[in-house]
Amino acid sequence: MNMEIFWTSLSGIKSGSHNLIGHTSIWMFFIYGLAVVIMEPIHNLIADQNWFLRGCVWASVIFVIEFTTGGILRLFQIEPWHYTGEFSIMGLIRIDYAPAWFAVGLLFERIHTLLLNYNIGLK
C-alpha cells in the first residue's frame, strides 16, 4: 500500500506537480490481502529456484492478480486504476511495468524472510 502511494506521488512529477501527493483506493486493501493469500503458496513452491525465474514468476502472478481483480471490479463499474499508453492492456495492466513487478516480487520475498526471522507470519 505504501509503495503504491509512493509510486503515484512520483508519477505526479511527470505532470509538473512537485507536491508528491500519492493516492490509493480502499479496494486495494482487499486486493493486497488476496494477493498475500495467493502468493504465499507460490513462494513456497519456487523458493529454491534461481532469482531470475522467481522474479519472472512474481511479475506474471502480479499481472494476473491485477488484471483479474481489476476486471472483476470493472464489472461493478468500480475502477480504482486505469492505465493508459501503448503498453496498456484494457487499462488493467501495463506490460512495461514488468521490471517493476519483477523487482517488487523479489523485494517481497526479502520482507517475508525478514518477518519470519522475527517469528512474524506463517512458514
Tab-separated table of C-alpha atoms in Angstrom, residues 20-120:
chain	number	residue	atom	x	y	z
A	20	LEU	CA	4.347	14.463	-4.175
A	21	ILE	CA	0.731	13.705	-3.336
A	22	GLY	CA	0.048	9.987	-3.650
A	23	HIS	CA	-3.231	8.108	-3.565
A	24	THR	CA	-4.815	4.691	-3.421
A	25	SER	CA	-8.243	3.137	-3.030
A	26	ILE	CA	-9.783	1.278	-0.117
A	27	TRP	CA	-10.375	-1.542	-2.607
A	28	MET	CA	-6.633	-2.086	-2.632
A	29	PHE	CA	-6.700	-3.363	0.965
A	30	PHE	CA	-8.793	-6.303	-0.205
A	31	ILE	CA	-6.704	-6.854	-3.332
A	32	TYR	CA	-3.406	-6.842	-1.435
A	33	GLY	CA	-4.880	-9.179	1.181
A	34	LEU	CA	-5.981	-11.552	-1.569
A	35	ALA	CA	-2.560	-11.292	-3.183
A	36	VAL	CA	-0.856	-12.419	0.020
A	37	VAL	CA	-3.120	-15.474	0.207
A	38	ILE	CA	-2.337	-16.343	-3.422
A	39	MET	CA	1.368	-15.552	-3.296
A	40	GLU	CA	2.260	-17.426	-0.090
A	41	PRO	CA	1.870	-20.947	-1.542
A	42	ILE	CA	3.637	-19.856	-4.726
A	43	HIS	CA	6.522	-18.547	-2.637
A	44	ASN	CA	6.858	-21.955	-1.011
A	45	LEU	CA	6.860	-23.691	-4.418
A	46	ILE	CA	9.524	-21.507	-6.029
A	47	ALA	CA	11.747	-20.685	-3.030
A	48	ASP	CA	14.559	-22.960	-4.245
A	49	GLN	CA	14.599	-21.613	-7.806
A	50	ASN	CA	17.068	-19.031	-9.106
A	51	TRP	CA	16.288	-15.341	-8.642
A	52	PHE	CA	15.565	-14.693	-12.330
A	53	LEU	CA	12.917	-17.405	-12.569
A	54	ARG	CA	11.359	-16.268	-9.274
A	55	GLY	CA	11.254	-12.656	-10.498
A	56	CYS	CA	9.546	-13.753	-13.723
A	57	VAL	CA	7.007	-15.773	-11.747
A	58	TRP	CA	6.284	-12.795	-9.468
A	59	ALA	CA	5.824	-10.399	-12.377
A	60	SER	CA	3.431	-12.865	-14.025
A	61	VAL	CA	1.477	-13.525	-10.825
A	62	ILE	CA	1.142	-9.814	-10.093
A	63	PHE	CA	-0.096	-9.192	-13.648
A	64	VAL	CA	-2.688	-11.973	-13.312
A	65	ILE	CA	-3.898	-10.671	-9.937
A	66	GLU	CA	-4.017	-7.082	-11.202
A	67	PHE	CA	-5.816	-7.994	-14.424
A	68	THR	CA	-8.305	-10.318	-12.753
A	69	THR	CA	-9.210	-8.123	-9.792
A	70	GLY	CA	-9.363	-5.016	-11.967
A	71	GLY	CA	-11.648	-6.833	-14.414
A	72	ILE	CA	-13.944	-8.058	-11.659
A	73	LEU	CA	-14.207	-4.589	-10.121
A	74	ARG	CA	-14.895	-3.114	-13.548
A	75	LEU	CA	-17.937	-5.407	-13.860
A	76	PHE	CA	-19.381	-3.410	-10.944
A	77	GLN	CA	-18.318	-0.094	-12.500
A	78	ILE	CA	-15.512	0.269	-9.971
A	79	GLU	CA	-12.193	1.325	-11.449
A	80	PRO	CA	-9.542	2.143	-8.838
A	81	TRP	CA	-6.913	2.319	-11.596
A	82	HIS	CA	-6.911	2.772	-15.340
A	83	TYR	CA	-3.636	2.512	-17.189
A	84	THR	CA	-3.091	4.319	-20.465
A	85	GLY	CA	-0.377	4.253	-23.065
A	86	GLU	CA	0.786	1.883	-25.747
A	87	PHE	CA	1.720	-0.862	-23.261
A	88	SER	CA	-1.657	-0.839	-21.511
A	89	ILE	CA	-3.898	-3.880	-21.866
A	90	MET	CA	-7.562	-2.915	-21.444
A	91	GLY	CA	-6.465	-0.281	-18.916
A	92	LEU	CA	-5.960	-3.065	-16.363
A	93	ILE	CA	-2.231	-3.760	-16.647
A	94	ARG	CA	0.808	-2.182	-18.266
A	95	ILE	CA	3.321	-4.597	-19.724
A	96	ASP	CA	6.111	-2.031	-19.331
A	97	TYR	CA	5.683	-2.396	-15.550
A	98	ALA	CA	7.084	-5.946	-15.764
A	99	PRO	CA	10.550	-4.913	-14.497
A	100	ALA	CA	8.947	-3.118	-11.551
A	101	TRP	CA	6.785	-6.141	-10.678
A	102	PHE	CA	9.828	-8.406	-11.088
A	103	ALA	CA	11.724	-6.305	-8.527
A	104	VAL	CA	8.718	-5.925	-6.223
A	105	GLY	CA	8.240	-9.701	-6.083
A	106	LEU	CA	11.875	-10.227	-5.088
A	107	LEU	CA	11.597	-7.401	-2.551
A	108	PHE	CA	8.501	-9.029	-1.042
A	109	GLU	CA	10.493	-12.249	-0.678
A	110	ARG	CA	13.116	-10.374	1.345
A	111	ILE	CA	10.467	-8.779	3.546
A	112	HIS	CA	8.812	-12.188	4.002
A	113	THR	CA	12.122	-13.713	5.124
A	114	LEU	CA	12.788	-10.818	7.487
A	115	LEU	CA	9.354	-11.204	9.079
A	116	LEU	CA	9.862	-14.948	9.510
A	117	ASN	CA	13.224	-14.312	11.172
A	118	TYR	CA	11.308	-12.291	13.784
A	119	ASN	CA	8.621	-15.015	14.046
A	120	ILE	CA	6.020	-12.831	12.369
